[in-house]
Amino acid sequence: MAKVLCVLYDDPIDGHPTSYARDGLPELAGYPGGQTLPSPKSVDFTPGQLLGSVSGELGLRRFLEERGHTLVVTSDKDGDGSEFDRELADADVVISQPFWPAYLTAERIARAPKLKLAVTAGIGSDHVDLDAAIARGITVAEVTYCNSISVAEHVVMMILSLVRDYLPAHRTVLEGGWNIADCVARSYDLEGMHVGTVAAGRIGTAVLRRLKPFDVHLHYTDRHRLPREVEEELGLTFHPDAAAMVPVCDVVTINAPLHPETEGLFGDELIATMKRGAYLINTARAKIADRDAIVRALESGQLAGYAGDVWYPQPAPADHPWRAMPHHGMTPHISGSSLSAQARYAAGTREILEAWLEGIPIREEYLIVEGGALAGAGAHSYSTRKQ
């Protein structure tokens, strides 16, 4: 029998919801491009409810315990003596989320001799030391595409919020004010701007598709160039790397995975080549941007705004400088954890567990590491320190 250790974010301050704003979710036929939605044999939850917090348990308890397995769910993941560290010693499976990552470092993996499977309930497995997982033969999987559109929608929202300077204007209303001049002094139209994405995978391409109706000029860079018909359909300009793209853009959105090639990419040097007053959106991973370089660029006016929902570490400490820097639109890591997305990543997590427990292959598109090497989506998106 397996022990499954699941690390989820805390319940709402007032307790797990007993009712919801809406009665259900729209039914989707599939993902863009033809990939099918998660397809477990069954689920023990109601789509549209809060599944990603501790009490939601990703809807897994009944499924696992009826089959004789053990499920441990905790939000306590950091610091000496955390419940995560205590329970990891004899865990067979670890489930974590990008929004509340249980960092599976090489040191932690070394202290988990039984660990065989690490599942990301969401997208993005950079909180797992992939080199250590490869060396140990641990399978790493994530629920590919489950919240890509959720994140893409969040990106578009943040672009508009920054360019139109929405958040300060909303604050004026909350504070009882009405000074229109103050509200519009930093507000522009997105129309006609040049917008570029660093990476054009599922999320980046979805962002580009959603921005096309705004009559903007669209740019992208990616290690894998898109098909010519997609470039022509969306009117895309391809650039060989970020250094070539960002000087021509008014808005840059980062949609790349974190790996050695992208870590620290947006530092002082690259930001200095951007247009003065450009906007930068990062819903990918915080460490793709240099923390202090972002603060300096906002304070100097080199950047007109920075928004995103990814921090390092997560949760971010109260004194993290991104909380207090000017002209930002930061949120906690929520872009991929809407109630809509939670239904998909909970179902996908169960699908992965069903396959692993029954000894049948996990979907290739869910795989990041398998058999001591990058595999599936991981081979397409990630690199390791040894490459």
mmCIF file of C-alpha atoms in Angstrom:
data_model
loop_
_atom_site.group_PDB
_atom_site.id
_atom_site.type_symbol
_atom_site.label_atom_id
_atom_site.label_comp_id
_atom_site.label_asym_id
_atom_site.label_seq_id
_atom_site.Cartn_x
_atom_site.Cartn_y
_atom_site.Cartn_z
ATOM 1 C CA MET A 1 0.000 0.000 0.000
ATOM 2 C CA ALA A 2 1.182 3.534 -0.780
ATOM 3 C CA LYS A 3 1.511 6.591 1.417
ATOM 4 C CA VAL A 4 0.504 9.750 -0.448
ATOM 5 C CA LEU A 5 1.667 13.074 1.016
ATOM 6 C CA CYS A 6 -0.318 16.019 -0.335
ATOM 7 C CA VAL A 7 0.720 19.634 0.321
ATOM 8 C CA LEU A 8 -2.051 22.174 -0.279
ATOM 9 C CA TYR A 9 -2.634 25.808 0.626
ATOM 10 C CA ASP A 10 -4.581 26.802 3.725
ATOM 11 C CA ASP A 11 -8.368 26.977 3.848
ATOM 12 C CA PRO A 12 -10.107 30.364 3.656
ATOM 13 C CA ILE A 13 -9.743 32.467 6.800
ATOM 14 C CA ASP A 14 -13.444 32.009 7.590
ATOM 15 C CA GLY A 15 -13.400 28.271 6.893
ATOM 16 C CA HIS A 16 -14.107 26.051 3.912
ATOM 17 C CA PRO A 17 -17.003 27.454 1.830
ATOM 18 C CA THR A 18 -20.495 26.083 2.415
ATOM 19 C CA SER A 19 -21.877 27.857 -0.665
ATOM 20 C CA TYR A 20 -20.471 29.300 -3.881
ATOM 21 C CA ALA A 21 -21.103 32.324 -6.108
ATOM 22 C CA ARG A 22 -22.135 30.116 -9.032
ATOM 23 C CA ASP A 23 -23.929 26.794 -9.246
ATOM 24 C CA GLY A 24 -21.574 25.020 -11.606
ATOM 25 C CA LEU A 25 -19.022 25.219 -14.407
ATOM 26 C CA PRO A 26 -19.361 25.400 -18.179
ATOM 27 C CA GLU A 27 -18.745 22.082 -19.891
ATOM 28 C CA LEU A 28 -15.666 22.030 -22.113
ATOM 29 C CA ALA A 29 -15.263 19.645 -25.028
ATOM 30 C CA GLY A 30 -11.476 19.582 -24.774
ATOM 31 C CA TYR A 31 -8.395 21.757 -24.861
ATOM 32 C CA PRO A 32 -7.397 23.883 -27.870
ATOM 33 C CA GLY A 33 -5.360 21.768 -30.247
ATOM 34 C CA GLY A 34 -7.156 18.542 -29.475
ATOM 35 C CA GLN A 35 -5.696 17.319 -26.178
ATOM 36 C CA THR A 36 -8.420 15.702 -24.143
ATOM 37 C CA LEU A 37 -9.434 16.842 -20.691
ATOM 38 C CA PRO A 38 -8.366 14.783 -17.660
ATOM 39 C CA SER A 39 -10.130 11.433 -17.769
ATOM 40 C CA PRO A 40 -10.005 9.569 -14.459
ATOM 41 C CA LYS A 41 -12.330 6.623 -14.055
ATOM 42 C CA SER A 42 -14.436 8.706 -11.670
ATOM 43 C CA VAL A 43 -14.162 11.627 -9.241
ATOM 44 C CA ASP A 44 -15.373 12.165 -5.697
ATOM 45 C CA PHE A 45 -15.874 15.916 -5.844
ATOM 46 C CA THR A 46 -18.222 18.524 -7.268
ATOM 47 C CA PRO A 47 -16.636 20.643 -10.030
ATOM 48 C CA GLY A 48 -16.679 24.312 -9.126
ATOM 49 C CA GLN A 49 -15.954 23.783 -5.446
ATOM 50 C CA LEU A 50 -12.748 24.637 -3.581
ATOM 51 C CA LEU A 51 -10.533 21.573 -4.014
ATOM 52 C CA GLY A 52 -7.040 23.060 -3.826
ATOM 53 C CA SER A 53 -7.005 23.925 -0.131
ATOM 54 C CA VAL A 54 -6.417 21.547 2.776
ATOM 55 C CA SER A 55 -10.055 20.652 3.372
ATOM 56 C CA GLY A 56 -10.660 20.101 -0.347
ATOM 57 C CA GLU A 57 -7.962 17.402 -0.427
ATOM 58 C CA LEU A 58 -8.149 17.425 -4.233
ATOM 59 C CA GLY A 59 -11.083 15.057 -3.756
ATOM 60 C CA LEU A 60 -8.652 12.176 -3.169
ATOM 61 C CA ARG A 61 -9.334 10.794 0.314
ATOM 62 C CA ARG A 62 -12.184 8.419 -0.466
ATOM 63 C CA PHE A 63 -10.474 7.139 -3.611
ATOM 64 C CA LEU A 64 -7.215 6.351 -1.813
ATOM 65 C CA GLU A 65 -8.501 5.086 1.510
ATOM 66 C CA GLU A 66 -11.073 2.723 -0.034
ATOM 67 C CA ARG A 67 -8.126 1.032 -1.756
ATOM 68 C CA GLY A 68 -6.112 0.766 1.438
ATOM 69 C CA HIS A 69 -3.698 3.624 0.783
ATOM 70 C CA THR A 70 -2.810 6.400 3.240
ATOM 71 C CA LEU A 71 -3.403 10.082 2.490
ATOM 72 C CA VAL A 72 -1.735 12.803 4.543
ATOM 73 C CA VAL A 73 -2.740 16.390 3.708
ATOM 74 C CA THR A 74 -0.936 19.405 5.144
ATOM 75 C CA SER A 75 -0.166 23.050 4.434
ATOM 76 C CA ASP A 76 2.847 22.992 6.790
ATOM 77 C CA LYS A 77 5.754 22.770 4.366
ATOM 78 C CA ASP A 78 8.525 25.156 5.404
ATOM 79 C CA GLY A 79 10.962 25.479 8.257
ATOM 80 C CA ASP A 80 12.657 22.988 10.510
ATOM 81 C CA GLY A 81 10.312 20.294 11.746
ATOM 82 C CA SER A 82 7.523 21.003 9.235
ATOM 83 C CA GLU A 83 4.860 18.336 8.873
ATOM 84 C CA PHE A 84 5.946 17.933 5.268
ATOM 85 C CA ASP A 85 9.486 17.014 6.353
ATOM 86 C CA ARG A 86 8.244 14.668 9.071
ATOM 87 C CA GLU A 87 5.872 12.790 6.759
ATOM 88 C CA LEU A 88 8.224 12.758 3.758
ATOM 89 C CA ALA A 89 10.531 10.154 5.297
ATOM 90 C CA ASP A 90 8.268 7.222 4.364
ATOM 91 C CA ALA A 91 6.136 8.751 1.600
ATOM 92 C CA ASP A 92 5.775 6.949 -1.729
ATOM 93 C CA VAL A 93 4.085 9.855 -3.502
ATOM 94 C CA VAL A 94 4.265 13.624 -3.013
ATOM 95 C CA ILE A 95 1.611 15.890 -4.481
ATOM 96 C CA SER A 96 2.227 19.629 -4.471
ATOM 97 C CA GLN A 97 1.012 22.759 -6.231
ATOM 98 C CA PRO A 98 2.853 25.627 -7.922
ATOM 99 C CA PHE A 99 0.741 28.039 -5.852
ATOM 100 C CA TRP A 100 1.961 26.557 -2.523
ATOM 101 C CA PRO A 101 5.036 24.601 -3.562
ATOM 102 C CA ALA A 102 6.593 21.974 -1.358
ATOM 103 C CA TYR A 103 10.159 22.400 -2.552
ATOM 104 C CA LEU A 104 11.486 18.918 -3.267
ATOM 105 C CA THR A 105 15.165 19.762 -3.056
ATOM 106 C CA ALA A 106 17.966 17.290 -3.570
ATOM 107 C CA GLU A 107 18.416 17.206 0.202
ATOM 108 C CA ARG A 108 14.770 16.356 0.799
ATOM 109 C CA ILE A 109 14.804 13.711 -1.921
ATOM 110 C CA ALA A 110 17.831 12.138 -0.242
ATOM 111 C CA ARG A 111 15.801 11.893 2.987
ATOM 112 C CA ALA A 112 12.882 10.184 1.217
ATOM 113 C CA PRO A 113 14.135 6.708 0.280
ATOM 114 C CA LYS A 114 10.661 5.371 -0.614
ATOM 115 C CA LEU A 115 9.690 8.299 -2.862
ATOM 116 C CA LYS A 116 8.768 7.097 -6.339
ATOM 117 C CA LEU A 117 6.372 9.720 -7.750
ATOM 118 C CA ALA A 118 6.146 13.527 -7.497
ATOM 119 C CA VAL A 119 2.950 15.029 -8.906
ATOM 120 C CA THR A 120 2.309 18.699 -9.575
ATOM 121 C CA ALA A 121 -1.397 19.459 -9.194
ATOM 122 C CA GLY A 122 -1.172 22.142 -11.831
ATOM 123 C CA ILE A 123 1.562 23.111 -14.287
ATOM 124 C CA GLY A 124 5.220 23.752 -13.550
ATOM 125 C CA SER A 125 7.474 21.283 -11.762
ATOM 126 C CA ASP A 126 10.446 23.553 -11.084
ATOM 127 C CA HIS A 127 9.861 23.174 -7.335
ATOM 128 C CA VAL A 128 11.186 19.630 -7.826
ATOM 129 C CA ASP A 129 14.949 19.236 -8.272
ATOM 130 C CA LEU A 130 14.721 17.477 -11.620
ATOM 131 C CA ASP A 131 18.376 16.447 -11.637
ATOM 132 C CA ALA A 132 17.943 14.725 -8.274
ATOM 133 C CA ALA A 133 14.723 13.083 -9.453
ATOM 134 C CA ILE A 134 16.488 11.818 -12.576
ATOM 135 C CA ALA A 135 19.371 10.435 -10.521
ATOM 136 C CA ARG A 136 16.979 8.622 -8.187
ATOM 137 C CA GLY A 137 14.658 7.315 -10.895
ATOM 138 C CA ILE A 138 11.680 9.205 -9.469
ATOM 139 C CA THR A 139 8.803 9.875 -11.871
ATOM 140 C CA VAL A 140 7.716 13.531 -12.022
ATOM 141 C CA ALA A 141 4.355 14.368 -13.579
ATOM 142 C CA GLU A 142 2.065 17.381 -13.882
ATOM 143 C CA VAL A 143 -1.432 17.996 -15.220
ATOM 144 C CA THR A 144 -0.455 19.550 -18.521
ATOM 145 C CA TYR A 145 -2.829 22.188 -19.953
ATOM 146 C CA CYS A 146 -5.188 22.026 -16.940
ATOM 147 C CA ASN A 147 -4.868 25.738 -16.151
ATOM 148 C CA SER A 148 -3.106 27.167 -19.212
ATOM 149 C CA ILE A 149 -6.160 29.131 -20.335
ATOM 150 C CA SER A 150 -6.770 30.262 -16.760
ATOM 151 C CA VAL A 151 -3.272 31.769 -16.672
ATOM 152 C CA ALA A 152 -3.638 33.284 -20.152
ATOM 153 C CA GLU A 153 -6.809 35.074 -19.055
ATOM 154 C CA HIS A 154 -4.977 36.376 -15.982
ATOM 155 C CA VAL A 155 -2.159 37.709 -18.190
ATOM 156 C CA VAL A 156 -4.572 39.653 -20.388
ATOM 157 C CA MET A 157 -6.306 41.040 -17.300
ATOM 158 C CA MET A 158 -2.980 42.197 -15.881
ATOM 159 C CA ILE A 159 -1.855 43.789 -19.149
ATOM 160 C CA LEU A 160 -5.043 45.833 -19.317
ATOM 161 C CA SER A 161 -4.866 46.670 -15.607
ATOM 162 C CA LEU A 162 -1.347 48.073 -15.977
ATOM 163 C CA VAL A 163 -1.766 49.891 -19.275
ATOM 164 C CA ARG A 164 -5.087 51.464 -18.262
ATOM 165 C CA ASP A 165 -3.799 52.011 -14.680
ATOM 166 C CA TYR A 166 -6.970 50.410 -13.361
ATOM 167 C CA LEU A 167 -5.929 49.558 -9.817
ATOM 168 C CA PRO A 168 -5.169 53.121 -8.613
ATOM 169 C CA ALA A 169 -8.454 54.331 -10.139
ATOM 170 C CA HIS A 170 -10.360 51.603 -8.298
ATOM 171 C CA ARG A 171 -8.569 52.574 -5.099
ATOM 172 C CA THR A 172 -9.794 56.157 -5.622
ATOM 173 C CA VAL A 173 -13.374 54.887 -5.570
ATOM 174 C CA LEU A 174 -12.787 52.849 -2.428
ATOM 175 C CA GLU A 175 -11.310 55.884 -0.710
ATOM 176 C CA GLY A 176 -14.272 58.118 -1.652
ATOM 177 C CA GLY A 177 -12.419 60.203 -4.232
ATOM 178 C CA TRP A 178 -13.225 61.379 -7.773
ATOM 179 C CA ASN A 179 -10.157 63.164 -9.145
ATOM 180 C CA ILE A 180 -10.243 62.133 -12.784
ATOM 181 C CA ALA A 181 -6.931 63.795 -13.665
ATOM 182 C CA ASP A 182 -5.112 61.677 -11.099
ATOM 183 C CA CYS A 183 -6.845 58.546 -12.390
ATOM 184 C CA VAL A 184 -5.865 59.056 -16.046
ATOM 185 C CA ALA A 185 -2.392 60.575 -15.709
ATOM 186 C CA ARG A 186 -0.803 57.149 -16.334
ATOM 187 C CA SER A 187 -3.595 55.570 -18.418
ATOM 188 C CA TYR A 188 -3.072 54.579 -22.074
ATOM 189 C CA ASP A 189 -4.798 52.531 -24.771
ATOM 190 C CA LEU A 190 -3.407 49.090 -25.539
ATOM 191 C CA GLU A 191 -4.421 49.511 -29.193
ATOM 192 C CA GLY A 192 -1.413 49.872 -31.473
ATOM 193 C CA MET A 193 1.148 48.748 -28.920
ATOM 194 C CA HIS A 194 3.750 46.085 -29.580
ATOM 195 C CA VAL A 195 3.244 43.107 -27.268
ATOM 196 C CA GLY A 196 5.651 40.185 -27.016
ATOM 197 C CA THR A 197 5.712 36.886 -25.194
ATOM 198 C CA VAL A 198 8.811 35.115 -23.949
ATOM 199 C CA ALA A 199 7.802 31.553 -24.851
ATOM 200 C CA ALA A 200 4.847 30.608 -26.996
ATOM 201 C CA GLY A 201 3.785 27.273 -25.617
ATOM 202 C CA ARG A 202 0.230 26.611 -24.524
ATOM 203 C CA ILE A 203 -0.017 29.675 -22.293
ATOM 204 C CA GLY A 204 1.954 32.040 -24.493
ATOM 205 C CA THR A 205 0.017 31.110 -27.621
ATOM 206 C CA ALA A 206 -3.286 31.447 -25.758
ATOM 207 C CA VAL A 207 -2.243 34.951 -24.676
ATOM 208 C CA LEU A 208 -1.402 35.883 -28.263
ATOM 209 C CA ARG A 209 -4.761 34.595 -29.512
ATOM 210 C CA ARG A 210 -6.640 36.607 -26.883
ATOM 211 C CA LEU A 211 -4.715 39.789 -27.652
ATOM 212 C CA LYS A 212 -5.151 39.732 -31.437
ATOM 213 C CA PRO A 213 -8.630 41.392 -31.329
ATOM 214 C CA PHE A 214 -7.100 44.378 -29.502
ATOM 215 C CA ASP A 215 -5.357 45.457 -32.743
ATOM 216 C CA VAL A 216 -1.866 45.231 -31.315
ATOM 217 C CA HIS A 217 1.393 44.149 -32.965
ATOM 218 C CA LEU A 218 2.280 40.695 -31.702
ATOM 219 C CA HIS A 219 5.789 39.308 -31.192
ATOM 220 C CA TYR A 220 7.193 36.119 -29.700
ATOM 221 C CA THR A 221 10.366 34.222 -29.000
ATOM 222 C CA ASP A 222 10.572 30.513 -28.266
ATOM 223 C CA ARG A 223 13.063 27.677 -28.607
ATOM 224 C CA HIS A 224 10.469 26.000 -30.866
ATOM 225 C CA ARG A 225 9.228 28.240 -33.672
ATOM 226 C CA LEU A 226 5.483 28.100 -34.304
ATOM 227 C CA PRO A 227 4.145 26.773 -37.621
ATOM 228 C CA ARG A 228 4.048 29.333 -40.413
ATOM 229 C CA GLU A 229 0.253 29.128 -40.648
ATOM 230 C CA VAL A 230 -0.064 30.134 -36.967
ATOM 231 C CA GLU A 231 2.334 33.048 -37.449
ATOM 232 C CA GLU A 232 0.318 34.229 -40.449
ATOM 233 C CA GLU A 233 -3.052 33.731 -38.742
ATOM 234 C CA LEU A 234 -2.070 35.841 -35.721
ATOM 235 C CA GLY A 235 0.269 38.238 -37.532
ATOM 236 C CA LEU A 236 3.242 37.242 -35.377
ATOM 237 C CA THR A 237 6.816 38.467 -35.623
ATOM 238 C CA PHE A 238 9.348 35.864 -34.492
ATOM 239 C CA HIS A 239 12.554 36.816 -32.689
ATOM 240 C CA PRO A 240 15.434 34.408 -32.035
ATOM 241 C CA ASP A 241 15.691 35.299 -28.342
ATOM 242 C CA ALA A 242 14.412 37.667 -25.682
ATOM 243 C CA ALA A 243 17.321 40.056 -26.192
ATOM 244 C CA ALA A 244 16.221 40.604 -29.795
ATOM 245 C CA MET A 245 12.521 40.969 -28.942
ATOM 246 C CA VAL A 246 12.199 43.150 -25.856
ATOM 247 C CA PRO A 247 13.650 46.398 -27.317
ATOM 248 C CA VAL A 248 10.729 46.664 -29.773
ATOM 249 C CA CYS A 249 7.934 45.868 -27.300
ATOM 250 C CA ASP A 250 5.741 48.122 -25.202
ATOM 251 C CA VAL A 251 4.489 45.133 -23.222
ATOM 252 C CA VAL A 252 6.377 41.908 -22.494
ATOM 253 C CA THR A 253 4.762 38.863 -20.917
ATOM 254 C CA ILE A 254 6.845 35.985 -19.563
ATOM 255 C CA ASN A 255 5.313 32.554 -20.150
ATOM 256 C CA ALA A 256 8.392 30.331 -19.993
ATOM 257 C CA PRO A 257 9.238 27.535 -17.563
ATOM 258 C CA LEU A 258 11.990 28.109 -15.041
ATOM 259 C CA HIS A 259 15.187 26.246 -15.868
ATOM 260 C CA PRO A 260 18.882 27.157 -16.037
ATOM 261 C CA GLU A 261 18.466 29.020 -19.339
ATOM 262 C CA THR A 262 15.701 31.320 -18.058
ATOM 263 C CA GLU A 263 16.686 31.873 -14.422
ATOM 264 C CA GLY A 264 17.587 35.540 -13.878
ATOM 265 C CA LEU A 265 16.875 36.419 -17.525
ATOM 266 C CA PHE A 266 15.214 39.746 -16.732
ATOM 267 C CA GLY A 267 17.984 41.500 -14.850
ATOM 268 C CA ASP A 268 19.371 45.033 -15.078
ATOM 269 C CA GLU A 269 21.090 44.368 -18.405
ATOM 270 C CA LEU A 270 18.058 43.091 -20.327
ATOM 271 C CA ILE A 271 15.614 45.516 -18.713
ATOM 272 C CA ALA A 272 17.875 48.408 -19.756
ATOM 273 C CA THR A 273 17.300 47.460 -23.410
ATOM 274 C CA MET A 274 13.513 47.697 -23.086
ATOM 275 C CA LYS A 275 11.609 50.810 -24.107
ATOM 276 C CA ARG A 276 11.411 53.346 -21.305
ATOM 277 C CA GLY A 277 7.945 52.972 -19.841
ATOM 278 C CA ALA A 278 7.419 49.378 -20.993
ATOM 279 C CA TYR A 279 5.276 46.995 -18.954
ATOM 280 C CA LEU A 280 6.400 43.561 -17.790
ATOM 281 C CA ILE A 281 4.020 40.753 -16.798
ATOM 282 C CA ASN A 282 5.289 37.573 -15.176
ATOM 283 C CA THR A 283 2.904 34.737 -14.362
ATOM 284 C CA ALA A 284 5.594 32.135 -15.108
ATOM 285 C CA ARG A 285 8.142 31.936 -12.284
ATOM 286 C CA ALA A 286 9.541 34.727 -10.115
ATOM 287 C CA LYS A 287 13.172 33.696 -10.499
ATOM 288 C CA ILE A 288 13.055 34.406 -14.244
ATOM 289 C CA ALA A 289 13.207 38.043 -13.131
ATOM 290 C CA ASP A 290 15.834 39.503 -10.807
ATOM 291 C CA ARG A 291 13.919 40.646 -7.731
ATOM 292 C CA ASP A 292 15.882 43.818 -7.034
ATOM 293 C CA ALA A 293 16.326 44.739 -10.696
ATOM 294 C CA ILE A 294 12.529 44.898 -11.029
ATOM 295 C CA VAL A 295 12.311 47.262 -8.050
ATOM 296 C CA ARG A 296 15.058 49.503 -9.455
ATOM 297 C CA ALA A 297 13.406 49.638 -12.884
ATOM 298 C CA LEU A 298 10.054 50.694 -11.431
ATOM 299 C CA GLU A 299 11.630 53.309 -9.181
ATOM 300 C CA SER A 300 13.643 54.782 -12.061
ATOM 301 C CA GLY A 301 10.757 54.738 -14.544
ATOM 302 C CA GLN A 302 12.487 52.319 -16.923
ATOM 303 C CA LEU A 303 9.445 50.108 -16.364
ATOM 304 C CA ALA A 304 6.026 51.770 -16.172
ATOM 305 C CA GLY A 305 4.539 48.744 -14.443
ATOM 306 C CA TYR A 306 5.129 45.173 -13.330
ATOM 307 C CA ALA A 307 2.432 42.621 -12.623
ATOM 308 C CA GLY A 308 2.323 38.945 -11.971
ATOM 309 C CA ASP A 309 1.425 36.354 -9.382
ATOM 310 C CA VAL A 310 4.678 34.445 -8.947
ATOM 311 C CA TRP A 311 7.078 35.103 -6.085
ATOM 312 C CA TYR A 312 10.139 33.533 -4.544
ATOM 313 C CA PRO A 313 9.814 32.051 -2.063
ATOM 314 C CA GLN A 314 6.126 31.218 -1.948
ATOM 315 C CA PRO A 315 4.386 32.339 0.152
ATOM 316 C CA ALA A 316 6.283 35.620 -0.014
ATOM 317 C CA PRO A 317 7.375 37.136 3.306
ATOM 318 C CA ALA A 318 5.598 40.270 4.520
ATOM 319 C CA ASP A 319 8.693 42.378 3.831
ATOM 320 C CA HIS A 320 9.185 41.170 0.241
ATOM 321 C CA PRO A 321 10.082 44.325 -1.750
ATOM 322 C CA TRP A 322 7.583 43.526 -4.492
ATOM 323 C CA ARG A 323 4.760 44.211 -2.043
ATOM 324 C CA ALA A 324 5.800 47.873 -1.683
ATOM 325 C CA MET A 325 7.389 48.791 -5.032
ATOM 326 C CA PRO A 326 5.622 51.461 -7.132
ATOM 327 C CA HIS A 327 3.261 50.802 -10.037
ATOM 328 C CA HIS A 328 2.806 47.082 -9.506
ATOM 329 C CA GLY A 329 -0.215 44.818 -9.898
ATOM 330 C CA MET A 330 0.950 41.760 -7.988
ATOM 331 C CA THR A 331 -1.405 39.085 -6.675
ATOM 332 C CA PRO A 332 -0.729 35.908 -4.707
ATOM 333 C CA HIS A 333 -0.122 32.915 -6.987
ATOM 334 C CA ILE A 334 -3.727 32.536 -8.099
ATOM 335 C CA SER A 335 -3.769 32.741 -11.896
ATOM 336 C CA GLY A 336 -3.928 28.978 -12.345
ATOM 337 C CA SER A 337 -6.096 28.126 -9.350
ATOM 338 C CA SER A 338 -9.526 29.404 -10.291
ATOM 339 C CA LEU A 339 -12.345 27.080 -9.262
ATOM 340 C CA SER A 340 -12.618 26.144 -12.936
ATOM 341 C CA ALA A 341 -8.953 25.147 -13.083
ATOM 342 C CA GLN A 342 -9.137 23.274 -9.777
ATOM 343 C CA ALA A 343 -11.696 20.841 -11.173
ATOM 344 C CA ARG A 344 -9.296 19.998 -14.005
ATOM 345 C CA TYR A 345 -6.113 19.703 -11.975
ATOM 346 C CA ALA A 346 -7.851 17.628 -9.296
ATOM 347 C CA ALA A 347 -9.199 15.270 -11.968
ATOM 348 C CA GLY A 348 -5.806 15.110 -13.656
ATOM 349 C CA THR A 349 -4.051 14.336 -10.384
ATOM 350 C CA ARG A 350 -6.449 11.456 -9.815
ATOM 351 C CA GLU A 351 -5.871 10.223 -13.369
ATOM 352 C CA ILE A 352 -2.106 10.177 -12.751
ATOM 353 C CA LEU A 353 -2.540 8.322 -9.451
ATOM 354 C CA GLU A 354 -4.920 5.778 -10.996
ATOM 355 C CA ALA A 355 -2.360 4.972 -13.678
ATOM 356 C CA TRP A 356 0.604 4.784 -11.295
ATOM 357 C CA LEU A 357 -1.180 2.667 -8.694
ATOM 358 C CA GLU A 358 -2.414 0.254 -11.366
ATOM 359 C CA GLY A 359 0.994 0.019 -13.029
ATOM 360 C CA ILE A 360 -0.133 1.360 -16.389
ATOM 361 C CA PRO A 361 1.621 4.161 -18.323
ATOM 362 C CA ILE A 362 0.935 7.746 -17.302
ATOM 363 C CA ARG A 363 -0.117 9.917 -20.232
ATOM 364 C CA GLU A 364 2.994 11.048 -22.089
ATOM 365 C CA GLU A 365 1.908 14.690 -22.067
ATOM 366 C CA TYR A 366 1.764 14.593 -18.255
ATOM 367 C CA LEU A 367 5.327 13.324 -17.864
ATOM 368 C CA ILE A 368 8.237 15.559 -16.877
ATOM 369 C CA VAL A 369 10.743 12.932 -15.728
ATOM 370 C CA GLU A 370 10.517 9.166 -16.176
ATOM 371 C CA GLY A 371 13.039 6.356 -16.296
ATOM 372 C CA GLY A 372 15.951 8.565 -15.284
ATOM 373 C CA ALA A 373 15.499 11.196 -18.012
ATOM 374 C CA LEU A 374 13.355 14.114 -19.056
ATOM 375 C CA ALA A 375 10.239 12.765 -20.740
ATOM 376 C CA GLY A 376 7.007 13.886 -22.374
ATOM 377 C CA ALA A 377 6.253 17.548 -21.748
ATOM 378 C CA GLY A 378 9.434 17.795 -19.709
ATOM 379 C CA ALA A 379 11.642 16.921 -22.671
ATOM 380 C CA HIS A 380 9.932 19.676 -24.673
ATOM 381 C CA SER A 381 9.960 22.418 -22.032
ATOM 382 C CA TYR A 382 12.768 21.835 -19.531
ATOM 383 C CA SER A 383 16.526 21.582 -19.453
ATOM 384 C CA THR A 384 18.714 20.339 -16.622
ATOM 385 C CA ARG A 385 21.991 21.514 -15.176
ATOM 386 C CA LYS A 386 23.706 18.581 -16.876
ATOM 387 C CA GLN A 387 22.625 19.584 -20.360
#
